[in-house]
Amino acid sequence: MDVVVVIAIIAGLFIVLGVAEPLAGRLRLPYTVILALIGIVIGLLASFFLRTELTDALNPVANAILDFPIRSNVFLYVFLPTLLFQVTLGMNLRRMADDWVPILVLAVVAVFFSTLVVGYTLSLVSGMELVACLLLAAIVSTTDPSAVVSIFRSIAAPRRLARIIEGESLMNDAAAIALFGLLMGFVMQGVPDPTWTGALLRFPGLIFGGAAVGFLLARATVFVMSFFDRYEAAQVSLSVALPYLAYIAAEQMLGASGVIAVVASGMTMTVAAPGAISPTSWNNMREVWTLLSHWAGGLIFVLAALLIPRLLQDVTLLDIGLILVVAGAALAARAVILFGLLPLLTLVRLSPAVERPYRTAILWGGLRGAVTLVLALAVTESLRVPEETRRMIGILATGYTLFTLIVQGSSLRWVISKLRLDRLSPLDAALAKQVIAVALQAVREEVSETTKNYDISHDIARSEAKSFGERLDGAVKEAENSEDVLDRDRITLGLVALASAERDIVLERLKERAVSSRLGDRILSDVDRLVEAARQSGRFGYRRAARQAVGLNLSFRIAVRLFNRARISAPLGRLTADRFEVLLLQGLVLRDLDGFIDRRIRRIHGRRVAELLHELLARRAEMVEQALDGLRLQYPGYAEELERRFIRRTALRLEKREYDELLEEGLIGVELHTDLMHRLARRMAREDRRPALDIVLQKAEIARQFPLFSELDDATLQRLSKALITRYASEGDMILSHASVPETVYFIASGAVELRTRGVSYRLGRGELFGQLAMLTKSARKTEVRAIAPSTLLALDERRFRRLLRRSTALQDAVRESAEKRGIKVPYLDELQEQREVKSSGKRTKSPGWTETREEDSHDGHGKEERR
């Protein structure tokens, strides 16, 4: 085909893409439905002009359209990697991880279940071979979430719900395509006869092999990109090459799943790239990929739809009946998952609750799209597949895709309207009236000030003020006549607004590079949890999410265990430095939120709600400060260096703003501005490198700050620091329970704990200890200890604690005081007291350091002289 014709057709396709989106908005139909309809119409018109005798002038154009050189391998190798890679770049993987159970259930479990249900149903009804029916079922199991997600966003559905649907679609495509590749070998002729056992054994290799290829290539790409700080176009170019290389390497070199490789590479890039390249480059890269995905998604729909008339040209009434059977079985299988399995997972707290109307919308919104058409096309083009199987899969898959697009897609918005998902709740409707009244009052004040500043005619200003006043009076009257909003609901809405404002501030701080871009995803995930928790559970959910943001995650706990037991410090050093940055930013953001409460929330929700929000913020600030105190205590120099680095980065940001303003005002030229920006970029690059953290804990310095260790000399403190084991506890963590063995004493370096024994509670704070009484009395533990704030603890085993106790009179006094407070007799302390009195009278001397005599050791049951 002539290159001019090809270019003309491609240009026409881009015109279609440009027209389809506004048309979809005007007709209130999903964008993909409009694209598919346009493609079908173009295909039908091309076929019509070839067959009609009305004119032959358009025959060359019609031939060019119908014979356009595009096959299934073009879709699979060109368009599919683009779509999958962009979806992963736009995902918040940390928030996806919170919902991994429903995502995997709706994706992987639903794909296999739907494949079995549709395959067996079609085999029973049609009498065709089961394996061919299963192959068709795998093809039609992929879903296109774009329609339902776009509608959910337009009606302000819970963000978590849209995220689950997007995650389901991504994993759904990967699972269905991997299953398609597995089943394809059973219907192809001229290849070695496969066995189900061999296929199932090969399946893990498809998945894990593809994941390994994607991960390794993505890590290599990010490593190379990190050296191209000043070459943003080069970084974007490398990212464009990555998904295609991953797909080809997995498919052609290892025989693994190319789709899994692309998904793994995208996820790895999403996690690793923000820490290796600048925030501007990362944002621009995502914008480029959004545009590429928009083009690829549109083109794949239009080009695949062009083939629909050809695929359906031999359709019969029996085929139409089978299409309806496939549609019914697919809907039934999806309904079982949504209304059977998903509520069961909610009952066992493995999945968030999804209300019935939303589940109904998800069921009806499970449209099939381009991926289904491409897989069906791949089967029809394979000469190794029997002709009857090719015909059956081509017609049924294409017909079912049309059914979902035309029947379900065109009626989806109507279904959502009938489910009343597009209407404000009574609470939101009442609040909206009050928000409008408050906003109009603020607008009137600003407009009045503007008319004075610009010296506008008094008559004009008075006339417009009168018109605006009438509107304001009507809004105030509606707000007064609306149903009362309970304080509890006002608090919930206030918290949602507060968390949303926090997200805006965090985004602004990230743009200003006040924190490492690598941590941006984690920080935004924490804020998103605040928004969703406040919306679902009010102040209790907000507090829970706030504690989780300050607390220690699983990876941090594993790193602590690795350091304490195996002395592997690298993971703990990195995560501790991350924790420093996150807590510092949280503290800065919380200070800004107080002003937002007074400026905005107080005017809408009143003084009582504002005071309560101030109180919640104060508690959060206290938690953050306690956690920071614990880190500053362990790494005082590092905390100071991070704060200095923050000031330097702020100064560089302000310097850049000054240069930009000078350029805009014409006070400096472009050449000078470019030179200044290059110098500034070099300094910013140096400040982006976080200072190294020496994770070898400065326990001697910590111990020196304990009043209990005030009597110890430097040599003893050094030996003590090597014996102390650091343990971190989040708020609510159980540190000691009734069943634990009394063999460890804990010193509180920072934070606070609550000790409960015999129905009485005691609160202990920084500088105090616990666990010593049960150890010294050798009695069964009747006490439990739980952290009531993020805490840093220093643990000492029994043998070393007894040595320390003999050495320190201050420690003996502290243990005796705690025992008297709880009415516990400790004979061992009396023995130590007697020994101290004997020594003070000069009848006995004590060896220096940690060396003790045989007689002293006999009191703690060792019976041998111990030296250290």
Coordinates of C-alpha atoms in Angstrom, one line a residue, residues 112 115-116 134 175 178-186 193-208:
F112 CA -10.9 -18.4 36.1
T115 CA -13.8 -19.0 32.1
L116 CA -15.2 -22.2 33.6
L134 CA -12.9 -22.5 27.3
A175 CA -4.6 -13.2 33.9
A178 CA -1.9 -15.6 30.2
L179 CA -4.8 -18.1 30.3
F180 CA -5.5 -17.5 26.6
G181 CA -1.8 -18.4 25.8
L182 CA -2.2 -21.6 27.8
L183 CA -5.4 -22.7 26.2
M184 CA -4.3 -21.7 22.7
G185 CA -1.9 -24.7 22.5
F186 CA -4.9 -27.1 23.0
D193 CA -0.1 -32.6 21.8
P194 CA -0.2 -30.7 25.1
T195 CA -1.3 -32.2 28.4
W196 CA -3.1 -30.5 31.2
T197 CA -0.4 -31.5 33.6
G198 CA 2.3 -30.0 31.5
A199 CA 0.3 -26.9 30.8
L200 CA -0.4 -26.3 34.5
L201 CA 3.3 -26.9 35.3
R202 CA 4.2 -24.4 32.7
F203 CA 1.8 -21.8 33.9
P204 CA 3.9 -20.6 36.9
G205 CA 6.8 -20.1 34.6
L206 CA 4.7 -17.9 32.4
I207 CA 3.8 -15.7 35.4
F208 CA 7.1 -15.6 37.3

